[in-house]
Coordinates of C-alpha atoms in Angstrom, one line a residue:
X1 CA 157.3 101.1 -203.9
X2 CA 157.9 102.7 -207.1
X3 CA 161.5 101.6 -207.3
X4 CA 160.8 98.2 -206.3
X5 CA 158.3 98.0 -209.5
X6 CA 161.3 99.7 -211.8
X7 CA 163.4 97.2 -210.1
X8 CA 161.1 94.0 -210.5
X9 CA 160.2 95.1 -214.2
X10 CA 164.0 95.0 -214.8
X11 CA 164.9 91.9 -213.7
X12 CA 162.0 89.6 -215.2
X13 CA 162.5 91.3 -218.7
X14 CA 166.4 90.8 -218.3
X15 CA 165.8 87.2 -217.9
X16 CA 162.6 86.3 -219.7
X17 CA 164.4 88.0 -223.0
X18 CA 167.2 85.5 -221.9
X19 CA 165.1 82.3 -222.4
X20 CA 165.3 81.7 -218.6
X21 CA 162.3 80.8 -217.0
X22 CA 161.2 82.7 -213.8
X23 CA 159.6 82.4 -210.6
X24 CA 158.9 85.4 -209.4
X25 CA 157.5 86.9 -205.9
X26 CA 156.8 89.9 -205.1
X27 CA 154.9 92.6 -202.4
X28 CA 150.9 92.9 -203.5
X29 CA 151.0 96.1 -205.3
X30 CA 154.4 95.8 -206.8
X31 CA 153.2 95.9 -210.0
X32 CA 153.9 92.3 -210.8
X33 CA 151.3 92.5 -214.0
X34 CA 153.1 95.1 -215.9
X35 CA 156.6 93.3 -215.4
X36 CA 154.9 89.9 -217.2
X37 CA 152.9 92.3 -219.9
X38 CA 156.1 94.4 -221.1
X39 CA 158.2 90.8 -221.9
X40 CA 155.7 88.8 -223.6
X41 CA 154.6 91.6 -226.0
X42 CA 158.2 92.4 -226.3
X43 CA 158.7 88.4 -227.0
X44 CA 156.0 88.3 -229.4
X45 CA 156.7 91.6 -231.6
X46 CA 160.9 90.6 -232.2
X47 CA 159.3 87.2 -233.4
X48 CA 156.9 87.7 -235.4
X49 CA 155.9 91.3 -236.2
X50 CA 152.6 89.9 -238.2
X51 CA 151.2 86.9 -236.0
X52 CA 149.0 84.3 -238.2
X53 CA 145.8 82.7 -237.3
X54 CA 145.6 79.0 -236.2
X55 CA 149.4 80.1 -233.8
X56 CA 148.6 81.0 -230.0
X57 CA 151.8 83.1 -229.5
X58 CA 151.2 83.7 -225.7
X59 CA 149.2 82.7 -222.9
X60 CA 148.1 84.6 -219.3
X61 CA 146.3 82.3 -216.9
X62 CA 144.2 84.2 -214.0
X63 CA 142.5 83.0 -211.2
X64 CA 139.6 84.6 -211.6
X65 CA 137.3 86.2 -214.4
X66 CA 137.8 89.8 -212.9
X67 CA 141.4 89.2 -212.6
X68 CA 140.9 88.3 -216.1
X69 CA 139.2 91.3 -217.1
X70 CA 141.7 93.5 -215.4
X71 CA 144.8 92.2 -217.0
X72 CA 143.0 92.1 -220.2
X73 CA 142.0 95.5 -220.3
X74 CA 145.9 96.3 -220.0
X75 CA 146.6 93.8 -222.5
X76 CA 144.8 95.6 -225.2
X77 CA 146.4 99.0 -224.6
X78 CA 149.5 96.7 -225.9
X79 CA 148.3 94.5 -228.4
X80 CA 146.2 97.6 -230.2
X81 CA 149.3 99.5 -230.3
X82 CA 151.4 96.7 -232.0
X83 CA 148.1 95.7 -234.2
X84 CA 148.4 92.0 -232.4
X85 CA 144.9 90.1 -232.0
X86 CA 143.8 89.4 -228.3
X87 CA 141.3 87.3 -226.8
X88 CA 140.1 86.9 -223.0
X89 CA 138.8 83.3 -221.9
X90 CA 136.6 83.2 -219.1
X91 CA 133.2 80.9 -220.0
X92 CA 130.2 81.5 -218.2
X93 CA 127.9 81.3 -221.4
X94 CA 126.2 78.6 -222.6
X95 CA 125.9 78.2 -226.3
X96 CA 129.0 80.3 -227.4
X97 CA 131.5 78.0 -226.6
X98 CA 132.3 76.9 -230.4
X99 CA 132.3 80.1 -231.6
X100 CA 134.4 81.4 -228.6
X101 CA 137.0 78.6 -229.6
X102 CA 137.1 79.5 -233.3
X103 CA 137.7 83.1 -232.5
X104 CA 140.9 81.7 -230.1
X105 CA 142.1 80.8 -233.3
X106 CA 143.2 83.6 -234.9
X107 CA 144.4 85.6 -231.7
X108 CA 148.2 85.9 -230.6
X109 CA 147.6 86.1 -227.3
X110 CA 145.3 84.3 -225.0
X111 CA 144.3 85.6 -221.3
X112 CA 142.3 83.0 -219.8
X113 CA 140.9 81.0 -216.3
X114 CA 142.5 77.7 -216.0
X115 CA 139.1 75.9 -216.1
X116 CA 138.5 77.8 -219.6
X117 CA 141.7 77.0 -220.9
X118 CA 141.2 73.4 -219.6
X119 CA 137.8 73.1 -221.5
X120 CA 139.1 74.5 -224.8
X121 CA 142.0 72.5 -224.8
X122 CA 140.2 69.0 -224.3
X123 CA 137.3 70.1 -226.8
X124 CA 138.6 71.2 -229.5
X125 CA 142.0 69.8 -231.7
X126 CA 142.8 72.8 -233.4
X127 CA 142.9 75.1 -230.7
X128 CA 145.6 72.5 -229.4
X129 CA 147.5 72.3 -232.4
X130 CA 148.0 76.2 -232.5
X131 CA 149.7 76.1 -229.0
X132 CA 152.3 74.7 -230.6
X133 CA 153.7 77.6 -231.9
X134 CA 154.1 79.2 -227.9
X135 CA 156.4 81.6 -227.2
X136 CA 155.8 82.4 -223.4
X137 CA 153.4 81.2 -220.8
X138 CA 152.7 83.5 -217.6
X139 CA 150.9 81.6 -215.0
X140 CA 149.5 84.7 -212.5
X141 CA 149.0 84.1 -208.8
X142 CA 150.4 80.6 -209.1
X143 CA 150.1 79.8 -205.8
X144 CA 146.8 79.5 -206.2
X145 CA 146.7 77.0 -208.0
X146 CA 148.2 74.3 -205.4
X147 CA 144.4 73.8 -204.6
X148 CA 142.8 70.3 -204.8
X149 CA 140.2 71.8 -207.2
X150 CA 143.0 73.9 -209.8
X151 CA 145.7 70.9 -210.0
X152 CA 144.2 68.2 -212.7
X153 CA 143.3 71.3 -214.8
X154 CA 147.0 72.9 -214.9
X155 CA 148.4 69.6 -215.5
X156 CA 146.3 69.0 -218.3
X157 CA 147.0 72.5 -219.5
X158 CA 150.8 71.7 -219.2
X159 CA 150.7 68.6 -221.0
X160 CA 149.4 70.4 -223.7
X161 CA 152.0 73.1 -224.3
X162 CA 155.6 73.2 -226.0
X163 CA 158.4 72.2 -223.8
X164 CA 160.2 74.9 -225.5
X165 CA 158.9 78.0 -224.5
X166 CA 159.4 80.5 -221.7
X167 CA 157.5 80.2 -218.5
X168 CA 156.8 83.2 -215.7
X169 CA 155.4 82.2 -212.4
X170 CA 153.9 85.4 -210.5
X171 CA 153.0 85.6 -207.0
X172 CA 152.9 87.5 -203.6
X173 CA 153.2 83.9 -201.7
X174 CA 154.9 80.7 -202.9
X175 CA 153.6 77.8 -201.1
X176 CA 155.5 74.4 -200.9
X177 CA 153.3 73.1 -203.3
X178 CA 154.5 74.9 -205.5
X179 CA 157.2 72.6 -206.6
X180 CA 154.8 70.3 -207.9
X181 CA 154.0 73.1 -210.7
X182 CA 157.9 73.9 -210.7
X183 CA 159.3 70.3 -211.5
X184 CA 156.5 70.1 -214.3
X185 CA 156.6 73.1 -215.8
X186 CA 159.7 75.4 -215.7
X187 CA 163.4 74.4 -216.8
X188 CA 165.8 75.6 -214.0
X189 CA 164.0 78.4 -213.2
X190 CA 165.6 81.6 -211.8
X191 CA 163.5 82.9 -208.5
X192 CA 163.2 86.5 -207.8
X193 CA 162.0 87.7 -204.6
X194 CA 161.8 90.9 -204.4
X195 CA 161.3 92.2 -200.6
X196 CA 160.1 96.1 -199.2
X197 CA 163.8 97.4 -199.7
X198 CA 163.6 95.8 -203.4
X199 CA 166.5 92.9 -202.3
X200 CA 166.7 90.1 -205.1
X201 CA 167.6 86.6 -204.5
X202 CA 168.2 84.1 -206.7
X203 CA 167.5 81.1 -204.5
X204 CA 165.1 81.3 -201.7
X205 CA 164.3 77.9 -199.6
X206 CA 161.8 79.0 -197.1
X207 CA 158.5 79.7 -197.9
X208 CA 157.8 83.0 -197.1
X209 CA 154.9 85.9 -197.3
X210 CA 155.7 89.5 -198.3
X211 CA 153.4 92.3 -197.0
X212 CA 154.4 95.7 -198.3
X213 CA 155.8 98.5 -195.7
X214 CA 153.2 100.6 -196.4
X215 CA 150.4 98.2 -195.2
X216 CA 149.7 98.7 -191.6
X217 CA 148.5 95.2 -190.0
X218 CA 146.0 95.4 -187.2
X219 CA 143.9 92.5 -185.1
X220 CA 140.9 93.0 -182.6
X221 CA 139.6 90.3 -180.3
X222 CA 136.2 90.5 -179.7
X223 CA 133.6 87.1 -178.5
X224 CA 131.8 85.7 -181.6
X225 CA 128.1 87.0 -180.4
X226 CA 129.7 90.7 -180.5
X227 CA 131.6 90.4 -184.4
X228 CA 128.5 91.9 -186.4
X229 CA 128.6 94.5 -183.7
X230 CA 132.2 95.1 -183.9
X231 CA 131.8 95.4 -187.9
X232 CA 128.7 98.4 -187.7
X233 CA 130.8 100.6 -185.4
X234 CA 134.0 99.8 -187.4
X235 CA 132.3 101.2 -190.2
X236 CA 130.6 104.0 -188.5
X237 CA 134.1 104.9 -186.7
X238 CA 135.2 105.6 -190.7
X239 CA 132.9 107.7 -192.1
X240 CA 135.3 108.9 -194.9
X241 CA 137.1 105.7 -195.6
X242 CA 136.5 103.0 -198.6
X243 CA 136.6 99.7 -196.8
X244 CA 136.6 96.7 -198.6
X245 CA 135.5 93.6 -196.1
X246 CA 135.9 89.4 -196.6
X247 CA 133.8 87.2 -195.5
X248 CA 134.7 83.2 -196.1
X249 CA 131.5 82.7 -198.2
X250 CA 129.0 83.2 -201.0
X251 CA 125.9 83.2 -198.8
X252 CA 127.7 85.1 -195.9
X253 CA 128.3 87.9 -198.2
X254 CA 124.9 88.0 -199.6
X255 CA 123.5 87.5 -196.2
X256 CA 125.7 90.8 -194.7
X257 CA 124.3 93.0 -197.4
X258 CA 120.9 92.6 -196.3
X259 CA 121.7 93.3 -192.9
X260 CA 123.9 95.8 -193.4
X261 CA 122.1 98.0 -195.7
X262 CA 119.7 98.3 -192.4
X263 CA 122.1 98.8 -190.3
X264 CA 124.2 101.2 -192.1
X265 CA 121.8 102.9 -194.1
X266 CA 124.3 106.3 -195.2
X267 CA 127.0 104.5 -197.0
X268 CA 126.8 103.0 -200.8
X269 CA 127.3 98.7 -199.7
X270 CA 128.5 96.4 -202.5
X271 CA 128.8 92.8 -203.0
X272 CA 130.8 90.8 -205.7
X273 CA 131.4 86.9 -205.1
X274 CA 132.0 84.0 -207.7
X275 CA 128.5 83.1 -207.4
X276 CA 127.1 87.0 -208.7
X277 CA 128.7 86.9 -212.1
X278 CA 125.9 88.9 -214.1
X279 CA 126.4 92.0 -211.4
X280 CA 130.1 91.9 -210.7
X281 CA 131.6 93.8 -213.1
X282 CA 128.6 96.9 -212.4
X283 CA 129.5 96.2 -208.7
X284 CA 132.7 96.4 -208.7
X285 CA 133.1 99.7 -211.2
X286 CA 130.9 101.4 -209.1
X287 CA 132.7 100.7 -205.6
X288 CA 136.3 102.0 -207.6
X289 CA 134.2 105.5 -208.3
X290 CA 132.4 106.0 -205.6
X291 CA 134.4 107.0 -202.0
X292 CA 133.2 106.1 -198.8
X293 CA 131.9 103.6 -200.1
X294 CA 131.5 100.0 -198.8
X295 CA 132.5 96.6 -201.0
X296 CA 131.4 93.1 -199.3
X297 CA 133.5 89.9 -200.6
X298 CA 134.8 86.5 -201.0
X299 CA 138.1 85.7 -201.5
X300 CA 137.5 86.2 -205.6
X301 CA 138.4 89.6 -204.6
X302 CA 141.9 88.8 -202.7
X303 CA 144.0 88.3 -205.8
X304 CA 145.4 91.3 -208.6
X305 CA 142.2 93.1 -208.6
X306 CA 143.1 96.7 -208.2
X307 CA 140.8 99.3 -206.8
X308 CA 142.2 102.7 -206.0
X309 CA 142.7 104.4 -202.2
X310 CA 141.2 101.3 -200.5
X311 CA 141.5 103.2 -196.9
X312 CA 140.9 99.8 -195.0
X313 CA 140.7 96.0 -195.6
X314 CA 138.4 94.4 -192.9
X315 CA 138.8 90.3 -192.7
X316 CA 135.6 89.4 -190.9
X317 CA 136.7 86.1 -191.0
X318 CA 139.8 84.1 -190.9
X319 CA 140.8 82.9 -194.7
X320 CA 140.8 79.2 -195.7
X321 CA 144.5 79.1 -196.6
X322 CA 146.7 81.2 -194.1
X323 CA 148.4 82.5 -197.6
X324 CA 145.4 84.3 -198.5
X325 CA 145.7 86.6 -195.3
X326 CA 148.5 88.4 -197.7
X327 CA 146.7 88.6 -200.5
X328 CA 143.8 90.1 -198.8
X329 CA 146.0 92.5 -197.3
X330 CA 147.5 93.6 -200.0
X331 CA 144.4 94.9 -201.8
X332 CA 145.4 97.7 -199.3
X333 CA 148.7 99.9 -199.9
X334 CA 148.4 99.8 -203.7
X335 CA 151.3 100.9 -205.6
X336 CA 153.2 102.3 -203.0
X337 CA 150.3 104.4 -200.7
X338 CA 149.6 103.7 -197.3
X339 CA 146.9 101.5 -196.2
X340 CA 145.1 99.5 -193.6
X341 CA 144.2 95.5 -192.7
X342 CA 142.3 94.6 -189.8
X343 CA 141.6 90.9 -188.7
X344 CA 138.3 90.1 -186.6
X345 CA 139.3 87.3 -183.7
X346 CA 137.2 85.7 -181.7
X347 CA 139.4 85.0 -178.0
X348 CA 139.5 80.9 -179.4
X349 CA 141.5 82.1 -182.4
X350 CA 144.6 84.3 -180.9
X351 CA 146.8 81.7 -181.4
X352 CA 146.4 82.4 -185.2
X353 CA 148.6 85.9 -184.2
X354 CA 151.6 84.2 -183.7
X355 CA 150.9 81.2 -186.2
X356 CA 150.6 84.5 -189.1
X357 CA 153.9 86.1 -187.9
X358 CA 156.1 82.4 -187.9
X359 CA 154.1 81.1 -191.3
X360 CA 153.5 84.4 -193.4
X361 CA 156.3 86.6 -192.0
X362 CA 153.6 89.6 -191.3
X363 CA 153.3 91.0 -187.9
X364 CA 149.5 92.4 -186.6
X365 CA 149.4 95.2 -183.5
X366 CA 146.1 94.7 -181.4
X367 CA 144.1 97.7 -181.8
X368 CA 141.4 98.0 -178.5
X369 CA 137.9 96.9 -179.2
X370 CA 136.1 100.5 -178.2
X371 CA 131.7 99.5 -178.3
X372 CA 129.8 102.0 -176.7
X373 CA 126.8 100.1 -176.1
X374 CA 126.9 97.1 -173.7
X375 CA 123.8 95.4 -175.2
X376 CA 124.7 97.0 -178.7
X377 CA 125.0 93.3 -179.9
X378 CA 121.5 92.2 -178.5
X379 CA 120.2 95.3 -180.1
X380 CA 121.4 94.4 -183.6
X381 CA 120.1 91.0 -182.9
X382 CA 116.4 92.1 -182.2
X383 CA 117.0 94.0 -185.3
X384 CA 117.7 91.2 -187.7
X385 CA 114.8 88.9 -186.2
X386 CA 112.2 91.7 -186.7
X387 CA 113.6 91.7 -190.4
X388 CA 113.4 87.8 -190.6
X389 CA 110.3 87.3 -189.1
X390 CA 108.3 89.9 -191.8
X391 CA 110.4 88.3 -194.7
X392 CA 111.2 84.5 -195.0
X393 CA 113.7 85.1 -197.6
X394 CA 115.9 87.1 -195.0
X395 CA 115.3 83.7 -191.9
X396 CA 116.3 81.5 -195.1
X397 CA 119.3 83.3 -196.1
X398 CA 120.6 84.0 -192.6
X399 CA 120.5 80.6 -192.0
X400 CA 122.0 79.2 -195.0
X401 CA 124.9 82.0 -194.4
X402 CA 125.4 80.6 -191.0
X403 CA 125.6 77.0 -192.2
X404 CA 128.1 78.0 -195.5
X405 CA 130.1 79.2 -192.7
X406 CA 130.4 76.5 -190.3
X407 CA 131.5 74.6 -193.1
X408 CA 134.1 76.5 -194.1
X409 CA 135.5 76.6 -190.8
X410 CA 136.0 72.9 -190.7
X411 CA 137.9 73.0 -193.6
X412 CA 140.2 75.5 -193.4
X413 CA 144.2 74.8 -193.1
X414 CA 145.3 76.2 -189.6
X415 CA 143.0 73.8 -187.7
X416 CA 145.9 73.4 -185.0
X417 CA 145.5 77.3 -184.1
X418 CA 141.7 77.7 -184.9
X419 CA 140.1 74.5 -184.0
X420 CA 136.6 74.3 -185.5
X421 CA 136.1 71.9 -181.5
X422 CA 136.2 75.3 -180.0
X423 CA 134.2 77.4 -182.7
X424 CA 131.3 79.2 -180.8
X425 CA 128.5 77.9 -182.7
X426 CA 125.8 79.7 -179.7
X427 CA 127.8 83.0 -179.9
X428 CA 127.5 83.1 -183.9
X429 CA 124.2 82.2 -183.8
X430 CA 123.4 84.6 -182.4
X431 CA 125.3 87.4 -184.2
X432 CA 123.9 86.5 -187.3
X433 CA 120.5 86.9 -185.4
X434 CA 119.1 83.3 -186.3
X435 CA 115.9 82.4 -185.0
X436 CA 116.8 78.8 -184.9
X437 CA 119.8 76.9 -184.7
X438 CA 119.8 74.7 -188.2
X439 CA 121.0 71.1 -187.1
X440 CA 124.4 70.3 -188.4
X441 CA 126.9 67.2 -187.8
X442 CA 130.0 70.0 -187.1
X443 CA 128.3 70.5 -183.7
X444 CA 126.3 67.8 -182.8
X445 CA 128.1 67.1 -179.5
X446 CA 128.4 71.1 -178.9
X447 CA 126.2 72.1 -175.9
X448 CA 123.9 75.1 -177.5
X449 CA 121.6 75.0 -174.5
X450 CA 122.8 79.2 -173.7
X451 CA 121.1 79.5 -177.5
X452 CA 118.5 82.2 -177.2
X453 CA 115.6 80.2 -179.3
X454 CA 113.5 82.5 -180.5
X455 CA 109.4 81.7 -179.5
X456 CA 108.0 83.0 -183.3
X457 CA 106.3 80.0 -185.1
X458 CA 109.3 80.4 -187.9
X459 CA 106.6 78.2 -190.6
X460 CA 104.2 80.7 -190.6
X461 CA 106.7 83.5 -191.9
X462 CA 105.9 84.1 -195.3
X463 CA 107.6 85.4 -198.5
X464 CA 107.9 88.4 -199.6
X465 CA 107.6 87.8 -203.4
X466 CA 103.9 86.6 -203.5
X467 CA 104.4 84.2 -206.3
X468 CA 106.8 82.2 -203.8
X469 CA 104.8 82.4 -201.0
X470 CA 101.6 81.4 -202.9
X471 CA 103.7 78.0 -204.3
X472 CA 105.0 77.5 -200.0
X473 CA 101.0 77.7 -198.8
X474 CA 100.4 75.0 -201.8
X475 CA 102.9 72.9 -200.5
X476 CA 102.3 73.2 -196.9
X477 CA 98.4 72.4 -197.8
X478 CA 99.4 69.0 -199.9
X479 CA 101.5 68.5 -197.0
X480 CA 98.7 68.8 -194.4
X481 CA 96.5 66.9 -196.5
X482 CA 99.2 63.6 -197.2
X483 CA 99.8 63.9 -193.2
X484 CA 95.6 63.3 -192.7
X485 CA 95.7 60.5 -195.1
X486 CA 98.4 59.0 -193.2
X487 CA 97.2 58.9 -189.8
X488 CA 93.8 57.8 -191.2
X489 CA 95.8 54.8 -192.7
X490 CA 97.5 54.1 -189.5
X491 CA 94.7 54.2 -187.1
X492 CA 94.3 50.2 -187.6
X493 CA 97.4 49.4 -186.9
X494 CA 97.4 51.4 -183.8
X495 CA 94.1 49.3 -182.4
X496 CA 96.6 46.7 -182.7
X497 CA 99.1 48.2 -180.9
X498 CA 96.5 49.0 -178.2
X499 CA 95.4 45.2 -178.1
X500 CA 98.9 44.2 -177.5
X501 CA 98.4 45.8 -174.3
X502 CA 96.8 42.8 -172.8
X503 CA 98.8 39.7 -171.7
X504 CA 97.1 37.1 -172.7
X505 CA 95.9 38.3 -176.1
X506 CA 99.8 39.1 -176.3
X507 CA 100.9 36.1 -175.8
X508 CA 98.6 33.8 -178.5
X509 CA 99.9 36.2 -180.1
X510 CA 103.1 35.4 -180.4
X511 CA 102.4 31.8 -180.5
X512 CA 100.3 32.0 -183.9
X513 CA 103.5 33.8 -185.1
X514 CA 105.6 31.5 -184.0
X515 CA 103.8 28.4 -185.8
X516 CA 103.2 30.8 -188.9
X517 CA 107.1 31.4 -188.9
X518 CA 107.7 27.7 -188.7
X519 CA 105.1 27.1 -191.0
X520 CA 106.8 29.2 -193.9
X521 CA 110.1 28.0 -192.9
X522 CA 108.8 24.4 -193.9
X523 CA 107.5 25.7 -197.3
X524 CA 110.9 27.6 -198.6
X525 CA 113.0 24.4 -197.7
X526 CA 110.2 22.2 -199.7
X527 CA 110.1 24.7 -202.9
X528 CA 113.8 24.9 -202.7
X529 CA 114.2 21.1 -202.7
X530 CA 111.4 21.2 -205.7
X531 CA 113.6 23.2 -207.4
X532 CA 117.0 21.3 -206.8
X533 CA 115.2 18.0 -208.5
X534 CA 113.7 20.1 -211.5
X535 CA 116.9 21.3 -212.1
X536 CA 118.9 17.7 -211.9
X537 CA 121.2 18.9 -209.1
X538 CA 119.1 16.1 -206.5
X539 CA 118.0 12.5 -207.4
X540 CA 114.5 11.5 -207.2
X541 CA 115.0 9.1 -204.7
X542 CA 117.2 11.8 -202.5
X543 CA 114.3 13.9 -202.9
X544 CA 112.0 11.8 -201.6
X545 CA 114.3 10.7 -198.6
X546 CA 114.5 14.7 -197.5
X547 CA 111.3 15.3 -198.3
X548 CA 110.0 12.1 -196.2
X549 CA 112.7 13.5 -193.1
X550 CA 111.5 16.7 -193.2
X551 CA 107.5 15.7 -192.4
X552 CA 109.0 13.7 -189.3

């Protein structure tokens, strides 16, 4: 691996210093961030050795604020050094946006998220106007931004920059859609792809995943009421290893920690996902010093974050975009070392084996699922519903982290290999120890009659946090006292529906209505006709002919 990086750094340099512009895709690990960072301060310095403020010499776009971060704290080793000012764009607090903006101003180079860069660019002129002096543009994990949510924020972003400049395009994937950001953006760009044995080519049609030869790829099959199981002995099977673990969602991850940290209660568990900004940074600094230590994640976590001697990447679940199994990978095998991945199937999803060797070019060995205890997973079950039926916070977040994940299954893009028809919906249930099945429209023709339905009365569980639980017990009483007043107000209309009962009362009934009917039908033809003659649309004398027919 270190003479693929030499090798990579070489060739972007060569031809970024050229004015070519560069697409360039590379093994996770490669060191893809130094061979963008060493041109465009390069670029910068033989231009302009003292930048001025109200001229953006160079912009990084990220993925993500930690990615962010990351490349920024490299950044500033650089621009310190060559007394260039620097800035790092990544929002997330309210009332500091104008002066964020003004202090964009007077910095050479800008690292920032696409929705940040986005947002300055539409608010505020000036930072627009001092993009016109760009030298280079690097757009990092650019396949990323192929998504639905990323692509009316780049091409806004695009719009906005000098045609003349120099664009880089970094990557360990390059999806298809890509060209959609290639066509707009880049002027015959040169591709490098650089593979394990550090081959370059200049043109590369197929789409294709690189996974570096250091990673060792590993699936285990296991039904979906035995996964949480599967994940405890994983863990306890690796004492001495520093595992980082995806899970498709927010609430899943947040959900896992709880029930983890019982069930695993000698290892240091983190969490970091895009919804736990305030904690992430603490969370993540202390999962890269402490070892054996355990980091639960979304796919925030998947792209250029770097994290020392990760021993083993765990994908509890199967990604959204079948590119993202790479880049989860890949935070494995850093910088040439050798390292682990492991995908969880359930025995619905094997065909995604074979659809991750044709689509991604990465080939997974089966390693045997070894559980000890037969009813380990009914153990770990009882466990969790003991937890949730002391605290209601743990029943609400199990079953929010259940539903988050349902829906994410739906949506994901290898729905020919993984259909969500034949998702065990009973089996997960279970393993995340739910009390209840929530009621959802992605299985409302599912048969969940094997669902073991817990018999605990789940509304009288309370809260932990007293406050909360004091506000629930006012609720539930104005409930209780709104359903009282209710059936008092309905009692007479159920003496009605009790005198309906008889026949003959029934049927005078129906008659009174059917003369009252007629009756008011009369009336809204004689007003209308009223109105017709007030308003000069009908004659007097055609409004006495109607009015004479319709008392006949």
């Amino acid at each position: 691996m270190p003479e693929i990086s030499i090798y990579l750094k070489e060739q972007v340099i060569e031809r970024l210093l050229k004015f070519q512009d560069v697409i360039v895709q590379a093994p996770t690990g490669s060191g893809k961030t130094l061979a963008y960072i060493l041109p465009l301060f390069t670029i910068l310095w033989k231009k302009k050795k003292v930048w001025p403020e109200n001229e953006i010499g160079a912009v990084m776009i990220v993925p993500s604020r930690e990615l962010a971060k990351q490349v920024g704290a490299i950044c500033k080793l650089f621009a310190d050094a060559l007394s260039l000012s620097m800035r790092v764009m990544i929002g997330g607090k309210k009332g500091k946006s104008s002066s964020k903006a003004d202090q964009c101003l007077s910095a050479a180079v800008i690292i920032a998220t696409p929705g940040r860069l986005q947002s300055l660019i539409s608010s505020n002129s000036d930072f627009k106007k001092a993009l016109k002096a760009l030298e280079i543009l690097i757009i990092d994990e650019a396949d990323r931004y192929t998504d639905s949510s990323f692509k009316a924020g780049m091409t806004e972003i695009l719009e906005s920059l000098p045609k003349q400049r120099r664009t880089g395009l970094f990557s360990a994937t390059q999806a298809k859609e890509m060209e959609e950001i290639v066509k707009f953006g880049l002027r015959n760009p040169t591709q490098i792809t650089i593979t394990n044995c550090g081959a370059m080519l200049d043109s590369v049609d197929s789409v294709e995943a690189i996974s570096p030869n250091t990673l060792n790829n590993f699936y285990m099959v296991v039904k979906a009421d035995q996964k949480l199981h599967l994940l405890a002995e994983f863990i306890r099977s690796h004492p001495k290893s520093k595992i980082l673990i995806f899970f498709s969602t927010c609430q899943c991850v947040e959900y896992m920690q709880i029930v983890l940290k019982e069930l695993i209660q000698k290892r240091q568990i983190f969490a970091l996902h895009g919804k736990k900004r305030k904690k992430a940074e603490n969370q993540l600094q202390s999962f890269r010093k402490i070892g054996k230590s355990l980091m639960l994640c979304t796919d925030v976590l998947s792209r250029g974050i770097d994290v020392d001697n990760i021993d083993w990447v765990v994908q509890f679940d199967v990604p959204k975009q079948t590119s993202w199994f790479v880049h989860r990978a890949g935070r494995s095998a850093r910088c040439g070392k050798v390292g682990n991945n492991v995908l969880f199937l359930t025995p619905e999803e094997t065909a995604y084996i074979e659809f991750i060797e044709k689509y991604e070019k990465v080939s997974l060995t089966e390693m045997k699922v070894d559980l000890k205890e037969d009813d380990g997973a009914e153990q770990i079950r009882q466990q969790i519903i003991k937890m949730a039926s002391k605290e209601r916070e743990i029943l609400e977040c199990g079953t929010r982290a259940f539903m988050s994940f349902v829906e994410s299954y739906v949506r994901h893009d290898c729905n020919v290999v993984c259909s969500s028809k034949d998702l065990d919906v009973v089996g997960y249930g279970h393993a995340y120890g739910l009390l209840r099945l929530p009621r959802m429209k992605e299985f409302h023709h599912s048969d969940l009659s094997d669902f073991k339905r817990s018999d605990l009365n789940t509304s009288e569980i309370p809260y932990k946090n007293a406050e909360k639980e004091k506000r629930r017990q006012e609720k539930l009483l104005l409930l209780k006292t709104e359903n009282k007043e209710l059936k008092k107000a309905s009692r007479p209309q159920k003496r009605k529906l009790g005198a309906r009962q008889n026949p003959q009362k029934d049927s005078a009934k129906k008659r009174r209505h059917s003369e009252t009917k007629e009756n008011m039908d009369d009336f809204v033809s004689d007003f209308s006709l009223l109105k017709k003659l007030k308003k000069g649309r009908l004659k007097k004398k055609e409004y006495d002919e109607l009015m004479a027919d319709s008392s006949c």
